[in-house]
mmCIF file of C-alpha atoms in Angstrom:
data_model
loop_
_atom_site.group_PDB
_atom_site.id
_atom_site.type_symbol
_atom_site.label_atom_id
_atom_site.label_comp_id
_atom_site.label_asym_id
_atom_site.label_seq_id
_atom_site.Cartn_x
_atom_site.Cartn_y
_atom_site.Cartn_z
ATOM 1 C CA MET A 1 -96.512 -11.499 109.111
ATOM 2 C CA ALA A 2 -93.795 -14.104 108.863
ATOM 3 C CA GLN A 3 -97.226 -17.139 109.145
ATOM 4 C CA GLY A 4 -98.973 -15.739 106.728
ATOM 5 C CA HIS A 5 -96.446 -15.371 104.466
ATOM 6 C CA MET A 6 -96.487 -19.670 105.778
ATOM 7 C CA GLU A 7 -99.691 -20.022 104.557
ATOM 8 C CA ARG A 8 -99.883 -18.124 101.641
ATOM 9 C CA THR A 9 -96.479 -20.311 100.348
ATOM 10 C CA LEU A 10 -98.301 -23.706 101.550
ATOM 11 C CA LEU A 11 -101.369 -23.238 99.737
ATOM 12 C CA ASN A 12 -99.747 -21.767 96.190
ATOM 13 C CA VAL A 13 -97.731 -25.729 96.229
ATOM 14 C CA ASP A 14 -100.029 -28.086 97.422
ATOM 15 C CA PRO A 15 -103.348 -27.902 95.340
ATOM 16 C CA ILE A 16 -104.935 -30.300 98.319
ATOM 17 C CA ALA A 17 -104.575 -27.075 101.009
ATOM 18 C CA LYS A 18 -106.729 -25.475 98.836
ATOM 19 C CA LEU A 19 -109.653 -27.511 99.437
ATOM 20 C CA THR A 20 -112.258 -26.735 102.394
ATOM 21 C CA ASP A 21 -113.193 -29.337 104.532
ATOM 22 C CA ASP A 22 -116.198 -30.688 102.942
ATOM 23 C CA ILE A 23 -114.927 -31.179 99.833
ATOM 24 C CA LEU A 24 -112.023 -33.407 101.162
ATOM 25 C CA VAL A 25 -114.383 -35.627 103.064
ATOM 26 C CA ASP A 26 -116.239 -36.235 100.701
ATOM 27 C CA ILE A 27 -113.410 -37.980 98.783
ATOM 28 C CA ILE A 28 -111.961 -39.484 101.430
ATOM 29 C CA SER A 29 -115.686 -41.354 102.095
ATOM 30 C CA ARG A 30 -114.707 -42.706 99.066
ATOM 31 C CA VAL A 31 -111.710 -45.236 99.300
ATOM 32 C CA PRO A 32 -111.984 -48.194 101.685
ATOM 33 C CA TYR A 33 -111.376 -47.966 105.464
ATOM 34 C CA LYS A 34 -107.955 -48.969 105.382
ATOM 35 C CA SER A 35 -107.001 -46.665 103.462
ATOM 36 C CA THR A 36 -108.959 -43.971 105.313
ATOM 37 C CA CYS A 37 -106.465 -45.321 108.566
ATOM 38 C CA CYS A 38 -103.658 -43.927 107.127
ATOM 39 C CA CYS A 39 -105.369 -40.506 105.535
ATOM 40 C CA LYS A 40 -105.515 -39.657 109.422
ATOM 41 C CA CYS A 41 -102.073 -39.599 110.257
ATOM 42 C CA VAL A 42 -100.814 -36.609 106.625
ATOM 43 C CA SER A 43 -101.588 -33.686 108.960
ATOM 44 C CA THR A 44 -103.117 -32.446 112.194
ATOM 45 C CA ARG A 45 -106.340 -31.354 109.845
ATOM 46 C CA TRP A 46 -107.006 -33.893 108.914
ATOM 47 C CA ARG A 47 -106.435 -36.196 111.384
ATOM 48 C CA ASP A 48 -109.782 -33.244 113.252
ATOM 49 C CA LEU A 49 -112.098 -34.156 109.975
ATOM 50 C CA PHE A 50 -111.849 -37.791 111.418
ATOM 51 C CA SER A 51 -112.569 -36.501 114.693
ATOM 52 C CA HIS A 52 -115.653 -33.650 114.231
ATOM 53 C CA ARG A 53 -119.079 -35.633 114.603
ATOM 54 C CA ASP A 54 -120.183 -33.552 111.918
ATOM 55 C CA HIS A 55 -117.921 -35.699 109.287
ATOM 56 C CA ARG A 56 -118.021 -39.413 111.240
ATOM 57 C CA ARG A 57 -121.605 -39.519 109.331
ATOM 58 C CA LYS A 58 -119.871 -39.470 105.891
ATOM 59 C CA LEU A 59 -116.122 -41.550 106.860
ATOM 60 C CA PRO A 60 -115.992 -44.640 106.339
ATOM 61 C CA GLN A 61 -116.328 -46.667 110.336
ATOM 62 C CA PRO A 62 -114.689 -49.555 111.829
ATOM 63 C CA LEU A 63 -115.942 -53.655 112.701
ATOM 64 C CA ALA A 64 -117.416 -52.160 116.145
ATOM 65 C CA GLY A 65 -118.617 -55.939 117.173
ATOM 66 C CA PHE A 66 -121.231 -58.798 117.720
ATOM 67 C CA PHE A 67 -124.526 -59.594 117.644
ATOM 68 C CA HIS A 68 -125.328 -62.816 119.068
ATOM 69 C CA GLU A 69 -127.260 -64.989 120.522
ATOM 70 C CA SER A 70 -126.823 -67.182 124.341
ATOM 71 C CA TYR A 71 -129.393 -70.049 125.442
ATOM 72 C CA CYS A 72 -130.402 -71.105 128.660
ATOM 73 C CA LYS A 73 -133.688 -73.624 129.830
ATOM 74 C CA ASN A 74 -133.376 -73.011 132.670
ATOM 75 C CA ARG A 75 -133.529 -68.827 132.590
ATOM 76 C CA PHE A 76 -136.346 -66.240 131.642
ATOM 77 C CA PRO A 77 -136.270 -65.432 128.997
ATOM 78 C CA ARG A 78 -134.097 -68.147 127.514
ATOM 79 C CA THR A 79 -132.594 -66.490 124.930
ATOM 80 C CA VAL A 80 -130.657 -63.192 125.543
ATOM 81 C CA ARG A 81 -129.323 -61.958 122.584
ATOM 82 C CA TYR A 82 -125.871 -59.720 123.441
ATOM 83 C CA PHE A 83 -123.161 -56.986 121.489
ATOM 84 C CA HIS A 84 -119.884 -57.741 122.457
ATOM 85 C CA ASN A 85 -117.176 -55.256 120.911
ATOM 86 C CA VAL A 86 -114.832 -56.271 118.969
ATOM 87 C CA SER A 87 -112.247 -54.879 121.608
ATOM 88 C CA GLY A 88 -113.305 -57.601 123.713
ATOM 89 C CA GLU A 89 -113.420 -54.064 126.300
ATOM 90 C CA GLY A 90 -116.037 -51.593 127.948
ATOM 91 C CA ASP A 91 -120.343 -51.508 127.494
ATOM 92 C CA PRO A 92 -121.651 -51.966 124.640
ATOM 93 C CA LEU A 93 -121.806 -49.902 121.181
ATOM 94 C CA VAL A 94 -125.007 -50.941 120.560
ATOM 95 C CA ASP A 95 -127.891 -51.891 122.450
ATOM 96 C CA PRO A 96 -128.620 -54.656 121.420
ATOM 97 C CA ALA A 97 -132.561 -54.868 123.242
ATOM 98 C CA LEU A 98 -132.307 -52.322 120.300
ATOM 99 C CA SER A 99 -134.835 -50.478 122.117
ATOM 100 C CA PHE A 100 -135.864 -48.158 119.206
ATOM 101 C CA LEU A 101 -137.755 -50.238 117.561
ATOM 102 C CA PRO A 102 -141.813 -49.760 117.601
ATOM 103 C CA ARG A 103 -143.065 -52.638 120.484
ATOM 104 C CA TYR A 104 -143.402 -56.362 119.949
ATOM 105 C CA ASP A 105 -143.191 -59.490 121.559
ATOM 106 C CA SER A 106 -140.036 -60.995 120.030
ATOM 107 C CA ILE A 107 -137.273 -59.233 117.926
ATOM 108 C CA ASP A 108 -134.734 -62.078 115.819
ATOM 109 C CA ILE A 109 -132.066 -60.351 113.970
ATOM 110 C CA LEU A 110 -131.905 -62.630 110.563
ATOM 111 C CA ASP A 111 -128.702 -60.832 108.969
ATOM 112 C CA CYS A 112 -126.473 -58.065 108.905
ATOM 113 C CA CYS A 113 -125.548 -55.403 105.677
ATOM 114 C CA ASN A 114 -124.221 -52.365 105.595
ATOM 115 C CA GLY A 115 -124.945 -51.550 108.962
ATOM 116 C CA LEU A 116 -128.871 -52.239 108.355
ATOM 117 C CA LEU A 117 -130.476 -54.410 110.877
ATOM 118 C CA LEU A 118 -132.798 -56.944 108.884
ATOM 119 C CA CYS A 119 -134.326 -58.913 111.918
ATOM 120 C CA ARG A 120 -138.020 -61.052 111.941
ATOM 121 C CA CYS A 121 -140.856 -58.817 114.665
ATOM 122 C CA TRP A 122 -143.145 -60.884 116.393
ATOM 123 C CA LYS A 123 -146.445 -59.000 117.551
ATOM 124 C CA THR A 124 -148.056 -58.982 120.864
ATOM 125 C CA THR A 125 -151.163 -58.174 119.443
ATOM 126 C CA ASP A 126 -151.247 -61.774 117.288
ATOM 127 C CA PRO A 127 -147.685 -63.857 118.219
ATOM 128 C CA LYS A 128 -148.031 -65.751 115.094
ATOM 129 C CA THR A 129 -148.424 -62.543 113.176
ATOM 130 C CA MET A 130 -144.769 -60.710 112.291
ATOM 131 C CA ASP A 131 -143.524 -57.405 110.600
ATOM 132 C CA TYR A 132 -140.075 -57.420 108.877
ATOM 133 C CA VAL A 133 -138.138 -54.276 110.184
ATOM 134 C CA VAL A 134 -135.130 -52.609 108.674
ATOM 135 C CA CYS A 135 -133.630 -50.581 110.738
ATOM 136 C CA ASN A 136 -130.582 -48.644 111.115
ATOM 137 C CA PRO A 137 -128.903 -48.950 115.032
ATOM 138 C CA ALA A 138 -126.457 -46.415 114.048
ATOM 139 C CA THR A 139 -129.664 -43.780 114.516
ATOM 140 C CA GLY A 140 -131.985 -45.806 115.205
ATOM 141 C CA ARG A 141 -134.667 -45.435 112.252
ATOM 142 C CA TRP A 142 -136.351 -48.313 110.403
ATOM 143 C CA VAL A 143 -138.962 -49.025 108.042
ATOM 144 C CA VAL A 144 -140.933 -51.770 108.597
ATOM 145 C CA VAL A 145 -141.545 -54.923 104.979
ATOM 146 C CA PRO A 146 -145.159 -56.203 104.409
ATOM 147 C CA ALA A 147 -145.023 -60.114 105.439
ATOM 148 C CA THR A 148 -145.609 -62.258 102.440
ATOM 149 C CA GLU A 149 -147.914 -65.396 103.860
ATOM 150 C CA TRP A 150 -144.494 -67.031 104.450
ATOM 151 C CA SER A 151 -142.740 -65.446 106.172
ATOM 152 C CA SER A 152 -143.423 -66.386 109.001
ATOM 153 C CA ARG A 153 -141.981 -70.293 108.675
ATOM 154 C CA VAL A 154 -138.985 -69.474 106.245
ATOM 155 C CA GLU A 155 -136.102 -70.329 107.817
ATOM 156 C CA VAL A 156 -133.532 -68.453 104.830
ATOM 157 C CA ALA A 157 -134.592 -64.387 104.657
ATOM 158 C CA ARG A 158 -131.755 -62.712 103.960
ATOM 159 C CA LEU A 159 -131.045 -58.059 102.873
ATOM 160 C CA GLY A 160 -128.929 -56.735 100.629
ATOM 161 C CA PHE A 161 -127.544 -53.230 101.109
ATOM 162 C CA GLU A 162 -125.108 -50.940 99.507
ATOM 163 C CA PRO A 163 -124.711 -47.777 100.185
ATOM 164 C CA THR A 164 -122.425 -46.724 97.637
ATOM 165 C CA VAL A 165 -124.880 -47.700 95.479
ATOM 166 C CA SER A 166 -128.501 -46.580 96.367
ATOM 167 C CA SER A 167 -130.765 -45.396 100.482
ATOM 168 C CA HIS A 168 -132.890 -48.344 99.048
ATOM 169 C CA PHE A 169 -132.567 -51.769 99.817
ATOM 170 C CA HIS A 170 -133.739 -55.360 99.204
ATOM 171 C CA LEU A 171 -134.758 -58.851 101.488
ATOM 172 C CA PHE A 172 -134.674 -62.364 99.625
ATOM 173 C CA GLU A 173 -136.845 -64.918 100.537
ATOM 174 C CA PHE A 174 -135.832 -68.480 99.849
ATOM 175 C CA ILE A 175 -138.836 -70.121 100.298
ATOM 176 C CA ASN A 176 -138.334 -74.608 100.082
ATOM 177 C CA GLU A 177 -141.045 -77.025 98.987
ATOM 178 C CA GLU A 178 -142.838 -77.617 103.045
ATOM 179 C CA VAL A 179 -143.125 -74.107 103.157
ATOM 180 C CA TRP A 180 -144.314 -73.371 99.602
ATOM 181 C CA GLY A 181 -147.411 -76.047 100.147
ATOM 182 C CA ILE A 182 -145.492 -78.900 97.532
ATOM 183 C CA ASP A 183 -147.260 -82.227 98.914
ATOM 184 C CA GLN A 184 -144.540 -85.087 100.834
ATOM 185 C CA SER A 185 -144.990 -87.153 98.223
ATOM 186 C CA LYS A 186 -144.407 -84.454 95.666
ATOM 187 C CA ARG A 187 -141.111 -83.622 97.124
ATOM 188 C CA SER A 188 -137.910 -83.796 95.977
ATOM 189 C CA LEU A 189 -135.615 -87.120 96.954
ATOM 190 C CA ASP A 190 -132.547 -86.299 96.463
ATOM 191 C CA CYS A 191 -132.633 -83.131 97.825
ATOM 192 C CA TYR A 192 -134.170 -82.152 101.567
ATOM 193 C CA GLY A 193 -135.318 -78.899 102.311
ATOM 194 C CA ARG A 194 -135.177 -77.522 98.009
ATOM 195 C CA ILE A 195 -135.985 -74.488 97.892
ATOM 196 C CA GLU A 196 -139.018 -73.652 95.762
ATOM 197 C CA THR A 197 -139.341 -70.316 95.028
ATOM 198 C CA LEU A 198 -136.927 -66.731 95.305
ATOM 199 C CA ALA A 199 -139.320 -63.810 96.868
ATOM 200 C CA ILE A 200 -137.780 -60.625 96.188
ATOM 201 C CA TYR A 201 -138.050 -57.059 97.896
ATOM 202 C CA SER A 202 -137.021 -53.849 97.007
ATOM 203 C CA SER A 203 -138.752 -51.152 99.142
ATOM 204 C CA LYS A 204 -137.658 -49.028 95.944
ATOM 205 C CA GLU A 205 -140.713 -50.537 94.554
ATOM 206 C CA GLU A 206 -142.685 -51.743 97.584
ATOM 207 C CA VAL A 207 -143.369 -54.789 95.909
ATOM 208 C CA TRP A 208 -142.831 -58.258 96.046
ATOM 209 C CA LYS A 209 -141.741 -60.562 92.946
ATOM 210 C CA HIS A 210 -141.439 -64.211 93.350
ATOM 211 C CA HIS A 211 -139.168 -66.700 91.115
ATOM 212 C CA CYS A 212 -140.200 -70.100 90.553
ATOM 213 C CA LEU A 213 -136.593 -72.596 90.948
ATOM 214 C CA ASP A 214 -138.087 -75.363 88.976
ATOM 215 C CA ARG A 215 -134.206 -75.579 86.926
ATOM 216 C CA PHE A 216 -132.377 -75.159 89.679
ATOM 217 C CA MET A 217 -132.235 -77.833 92.202
ATOM 218 C CA PHE A 218 -130.655 -77.245 96.502
ATOM 219 C CA ALA A 219 -130.923 -76.566 99.237
ATOM 220 C CA ILE A 220 -130.154 -73.763 102.229
ATOM 221 C CA PRO A 221 -128.702 -74.773 105.974
ATOM 222 C CA LYS A 222 -130.878 -71.921 107.868
ATOM 223 C CA ASN A 223 -127.678 -70.355 109.986
ATOM 224 C CA SER A 224 -126.345 -69.456 106.155
ATOM 225 C CA LYS A 225 -123.234 -67.734 106.254
ATOM 226 C CA GLY A 226 -123.603 -66.209 103.108
ATOM 227 C CA GLY A 227 -122.732 -62.012 101.720
ATOM 228 C CA PHE A 228 -123.767 -59.438 99.460
ATOM 229 C CA LEU A 229 -121.471 -57.845 96.520
ATOM 230 C CA ASN A 230 -122.224 -55.911 93.508
ATOM 231 C CA GLY A 231 -125.893 -55.917 93.850
ATOM 232 C CA ILE A 232 -125.519 -59.969 94.000
ATOM 233 C CA LEU A 233 -127.074 -62.213 97.533
ATOM 234 C CA HIS A 234 -124.159 -64.681 97.651
ATOM 235 C CA LEU A 235 -124.877 -68.666 99.973
ATOM 236 C CA ALA A 236 -123.387 -71.354 101.339
ATOM 237 C CA THR A 237 -125.774 -74.526 100.044
ATOM 238 C CA ALA A 238 -126.268 -77.903 102.064
ATOM 239 C CA ASP A 239 -123.446 -79.040 98.725
ATOM 240 C CA ASP A 240 -120.407 -78.432 97.139
ATOM 241 C CA PHE A 241 -120.909 -75.072 95.326
ATOM 242 C CA ILE A 242 -122.979 -71.448 96.413
ATOM 243 C CA VAL A 243 -125.896 -70.385 95.074
ATOM 244 C CA ALA A 244 -125.646 -66.579 93.828
ATOM 245 C CA VAL A 245 -128.159 -64.379 92.271
ATOM 246 C CA ASP A 246 -128.906 -60.535 91.439
ATOM 247 C CA VAL A 247 -131.142 -58.180 93.059
ATOM 248 C CA GLU A 248 -133.785 -58.734 90.108
ATOM 249 C CA GLY A 249 -133.797 -61.926 90.577
ATOM 250 C CA ASN A 250 -132.584 -62.650 87.000
ATOM 251 C CA ASP A 251 -129.230 -63.633 87.328
ATOM 252 C CA TRP A 252 -128.586 -66.254 88.623
ATOM 253 C CA TRP A 253 -124.666 -68.743 89.347
ATOM 254 C CA LEU A 254 -124.042 -71.962 90.554
ATOM 255 C CA ILE A 255 -120.508 -71.357 91.484
ATOM 256 C CA ASP A 256 -118.292 -75.183 92.994
ATOM 257 C CA VAL A 257 -116.320 -74.636 95.699
ATOM 258 C CA PRO A 258 -113.225 -76.373 96.216
ATOM 259 C CA VAL A 259 -113.674 -80.200 97.855
ATOM 260 C CA GLN A 260 -111.425 -81.217 100.143
ATOM 261 C CA PRO A 261 -110.100 -84.774 100.276
ATOM 262 C CA HIS A 262 -109.901 -87.320 102.706
ATOM 263 C CA TYR A 263 -111.981 -85.037 105.213
ATOM 264 C CA ASP A 264 -115.531 -86.972 106.755
ATOM 265 C CA TYR A 265 -117.829 -84.692 108.505
ATOM 266 C CA PRO A 266 -120.292 -83.053 107.224
ATOM 267 C CA ARG A 267 -118.882 -79.748 105.309
ATOM 268 C CA ASP A 268 -118.935 -76.344 106.996
ATOM 269 C CA ASP A 269 -118.091 -73.842 104.427
ATOM 270 C CA ALA A 270 -118.125 -69.740 105.725
ATOM 271 C CA ILE A 271 -119.505 -67.188 102.286
ATOM 272 C CA PHE A 272 -117.309 -63.939 103.492
ATOM 273 C CA VAL A 273 -117.136 -60.458 102.221
ATOM 274 C CA SER A 274 -113.659 -58.398 102.199
ATOM 275 C CA GLN A 275 -112.630 -55.997 101.122
ATOM 276 C CA ARG A 276 -114.453 -56.169 97.878
ATOM 277 C CA GLN A 277 -114.116 -59.551 97.227
ATOM 278 C CA LEU A 278 -115.443 -62.749 98.259
ATOM 279 C CA TYR A 279 -114.189 -65.422 100.290
ATOM 280 C CA LEU A 280 -114.623 -68.913 101.451
ATOM 281 C CA THR A 281 -113.418 -70.677 104.628
ATOM 282 C CA ASN A 282 -113.019 -74.735 105.112
ATOM 283 C CA ARG A 283 -111.928 -76.813 107.083
ATOM 284 C CA THR A 284 -108.679 -78.846 105.041
ATOM 285 C CA ALA A 285 -105.641 -81.685 105.694
ATOM 286 C CA GLY A 286 -107.274 -84.656 107.835
ATOM 287 C CA SER A 287 -110.520 -86.684 108.548
ATOM 288 C CA ASP A 288 -110.134 -84.986 111.660
ATOM 289 C CA GLY A 289 -110.982 -81.395 109.788
ATOM 290 C CA SER A 290 -108.330 -79.364 112.319
ATOM 291 C CA GLU A 291 -106.922 -77.260 109.737
ATOM 292 C CA LEU A 292 -108.690 -74.152 108.555
ATOM 293 C CA SER A 293 -108.039 -72.557 104.613
ATOM 294 C CA VAL A 294 -109.135 -69.453 102.791
ATOM 295 C CA TRP A 295 -109.864 -69.175 99.164
ATOM 296 C CA ALA A 296 -111.041 -66.457 97.288
ATOM 297 C CA LEU A 297 -112.961 -66.122 94.516
ATOM 298 C CA GLU A 298 -110.739 -64.535 91.411
ATOM 299 C CA ASP A 299 -112.741 -65.658 88.004
ATOM 300 C CA TYR A 300 -116.066 -64.781 88.785
ATOM 301 C CA ASP A 301 -117.752 -66.776 85.393
ATOM 302 C CA ASN A 302 -115.705 -69.323 85.673
ATOM 303 C CA GLY A 303 -115.721 -70.718 89.139
ATOM 304 C CA LYS A 304 -111.588 -70.366 90.678
ATOM 305 C CA TRP A 305 -111.326 -70.026 93.519
ATOM 306 C CA THR A 306 -107.162 -69.021 94.417
ATOM 307 C CA LEU A 307 -106.124 -70.196 97.842
ATOM 308 C CA LYS A 308 -104.944 -67.888 100.419
ATOM 309 C CA HIS A 309 -104.545 -70.191 103.745
ATOM 310 C CA THR A 310 -103.990 -72.418 105.868
ATOM 311 C CA VAL A 311 -103.276 -72.826 109.276
ATOM 312 C CA GLY A 312 -103.326 -75.564 111.754
ATOM 313 C CA HIS A 313 -104.985 -76.118 114.636
ATOM 314 C CA LEU A 314 -101.262 -76.169 117.220
ATOM 315 C CA GLU A 315 -100.704 -72.675 115.469
ATOM 316 C CA ARG A 316 -104.122 -71.013 115.609
ATOM 317 C CA PHE A 317 -104.841 -71.798 119.116
ATOM 318 C CA GLY A 318 -102.115 -73.939 121.033
ATOM 319 C CA ALA A 319 -101.632 -77.174 123.061
ATOM 320 C CA LEU A 320 -104.522 -75.840 125.469
ATOM 321 C CA TYR A 321 -107.157 -76.461 123.145
ATOM 322 C CA SER A 322 -105.328 -79.487 121.265
ATOM 323 C CA SER A 323 -108.287 -82.259 122.161
ATOM 324 C CA PHE A 324 -110.852 -80.393 120.537
ATOM 325 C CA PRO A 325 -109.357 -79.951 117.375
ATOM 326 C CA ARG A 326 -113.151 -79.628 115.169
ATOM 327 C CA TYR A 327 -114.616 -77.423 117.849
ATOM 328 C CA PHE A 328 -114.765 -74.062 116.544
ATOM 329 C CA SER A 329 -116.299 -72.182 113.529
ATOM 330 C CA VAL A 330 -115.230 -68.915 111.586
ATOM 331 C CA ILE A 331 -117.804 -66.427 112.732
ATOM 332 C CA SER A 332 -117.213 -63.532 110.315
ATOM 333 C CA PHE A 333 -114.292 -61.590 108.440
ATOM 334 C CA HIS A 334 -112.720 -58.044 109.550
ATOM 335 C CA PRO A 335 -113.846 -56.010 106.267
ATOM 336 C CA GLU A 336 -110.854 -54.389 105.419
ATOM 337 C CA ARG A 337 -108.737 -56.442 107.055
ATOM 338 C CA ASN A 338 -106.742 -60.510 106.635
ATOM 339 C CA MET A 339 -108.121 -60.940 109.439
ATOM 340 C CA ILE A 340 -111.039 -63.529 110.376
ATOM 341 C CA PHE A 341 -112.896 -63.829 113.696
ATOM 342 C CA ILE A 342 -113.543 -67.466 115.317
ATOM 343 C CA VAL A 343 -115.006 -69.049 118.762
ATOM 344 C CA TYR A 344 -113.768 -71.811 119.825
ATOM 345 C CA GLY A 345 -113.260 -74.223 122.517
ATOM 346 C CA GLN A 346 -115.763 -75.536 125.394
ATOM 347 C CA ASP A 347 -116.032 -72.854 127.069
ATOM 348 C CA ASN A 348 -116.678 -70.394 123.935
ATOM 349 C CA ARG A 349 -114.167 -68.361 123.128
ATOM 350 C CA LEU A 350 -114.176 -65.132 120.681
ATOM 351 C CA MET A 351 -110.784 -65.501 118.740
ATOM 352 C CA SER A 352 -109.011 -63.169 116.060
ATOM 353 C CA TYR A 353 -106.546 -64.429 113.752
ATOM 354 C CA ASP A 354 -104.661 -61.908 111.345
ATOM 355 C CA MET A 355 -103.818 -63.733 108.379
ATOM 356 C CA ASP A 356 -100.558 -61.396 106.991
ATOM 357 C CA CYS A 357 -98.713 -61.482 110.897
ATOM 358 C CA ARG A 358 -100.749 -65.370 111.451
ATOM 359 C CA LYS A 359 -101.750 -63.585 115.828
ATOM 360 C CA VAL A 360 -104.069 -64.562 117.783
ATOM 361 C CA CYS A 361 -105.980 -62.556 119.941
ATOM 362 C CA LEU A 362 -108.517 -63.376 122.421
ATOM 363 C CA ILE A 363 -111.502 -61.264 123.172
ATOM 364 C CA CYS A 364 -114.274 -62.514 125.273
ATOM 365 C CA GLN A 365 -115.283 -65.543 126.654
ATOM 366 C CA LEU A 366 -118.547 -66.618 126.241
ATOM 367 C CA GLY A 367 -119.234 -67.679 128.227
ATOM 368 C CA ASN A 368 -121.452 -71.781 128.938
ATOM 369 C CA ASP A 369 -124.244 -70.802 127.500
ATOM 370 C CA CYS A 370 -123.488 -70.057 123.716
ATOM 371 C CA LYS A 371 -123.594 -73.543 122.159
ATOM 372 C CA ILE A 372 -121.278 -74.540 118.890
ATOM 373 C CA ARG A 373 -122.310 -77.483 117.440
ATOM 374 C CA ARG A 374 -121.884 -78.609 113.731
ATOM 375 C CA ASP A 375 -126.032 -78.372 113.386
ATOM 376 C CA ARG A 376 -126.951 -75.977 115.238
ATOM 377 C CA THR A 377 -124.288 -72.819 115.357
ATOM 378 C CA SER A 378 -125.518 -69.476 117.353
ATOM 379 C CA PHE A 379 -125.834 -66.611 115.162
ATOM 380 C CA PHE A 380 -123.191 -64.288 114.996
ATOM 381 C CA ARG A 381 -123.394 -60.677 113.490
ATOM 382 C CA PRO A 382 -120.560 -57.979 112.230
ATOM 383 C CA TYR A 383 -121.687 -54.745 112.543
ATOM 384 C CA VAL A 384 -120.131 -51.537 111.164
ATOM 385 C CA PRO A 385 -122.144 -47.867 111.909
ATOM 386 C CA LEU A 386 -123.397 -46.668 109.440
ATOM 387 C CA PHE A 387 -124.183 -42.744 110.143
ATOM 388 C CA LEU A 388 -125.428 -41.830 106.708
ATOM 389 C CA ASP A 389 -129.353 -41.531 107.047
ATOM 390 C CA SER A 390 -129.519 -44.010 104.826
ATOM 391 C CA LEU A 391 -133.095 -46.059 105.019
ATOM 392 C CA ALA A 392 -135.779 -44.349 102.360
ATOM 393 C CA ASP A 393 -139.371 -43.641 103.790
ATOM 394 C CA GLY A 394 -137.786 -44.491 107.351
ATOM 395 C CA HIS A 395 -138.556 -43.689 110.877
#
């Protein structure tokens, strides 16, 4: 009787206790992952909601790890894909071979966006032809997107997807002058690799639309880092600005980025999305690029960046690597924390750096065949699982 009286009293005092589990999970699923971590500590009931397998499909998930590739000319196959857990421990949480997909001669991961992967899949029947495949490794669902006549030669293709907005996705193909077929004598002399046309595919309309970019002058490096936020794709260009375009291809922004003085090496800007904000990382302070700065885009319309963090080389890595001040690459931001991930040193160590407590943590050593170079950085794709069946008309 005493226990029943206590439960009735709790229901009268706490209106949240009157909510069913399904309603409570739906509410929690709408807040950022960082806040959901705090929710686990509210009560035993709330903690159990997170561990229930049915509810895990609705709640935001933490960063699981990174896809990456290594290359060695003395083995077969020469290129191998891996998945490293963010903890640096245990078996891979995701099958890097993506064995749930149909059989293809080879598969290249081009982009990862909010739990979905964009893959370029070369056919076994004709190695010169390919499909785009968008897939969800957490559920094993996938959908084939028809390639354009330029797809096999396009170097920059990206994915746009926001599961809180729609189950549909968009593909972006940035087609340069050479791939588009412009005669060499008529190509731009001031902008090598200039993007001539943008093709956008909508999974809702199931059609490609092409947009001529005659009024723009920019090139995008093959491994340009970027992010998709609020229906807009952002990519770092080869110059001192980033390019942003909406999913319809109608609205464009060319946003200047902070230019640091006394930096004698080619720019190495990287664009990331974290905590619903756009961030930029670049090298600063001195001709050796030994310091790293982190900027946040505070005013989108006016292109105003705010310096959020600066960290020196010795503070990041210590004296052990002091002879390699430029041998590092920022590969990702944590989606819900003030943390960046870096690959550093000749032994290619994957590290995290917490900007709040200024703490470096070694995750794992990737090996010498994971090359991090200025001209061709081995791709890294951060992966956050998505347990919703969010692929419209997928398999």
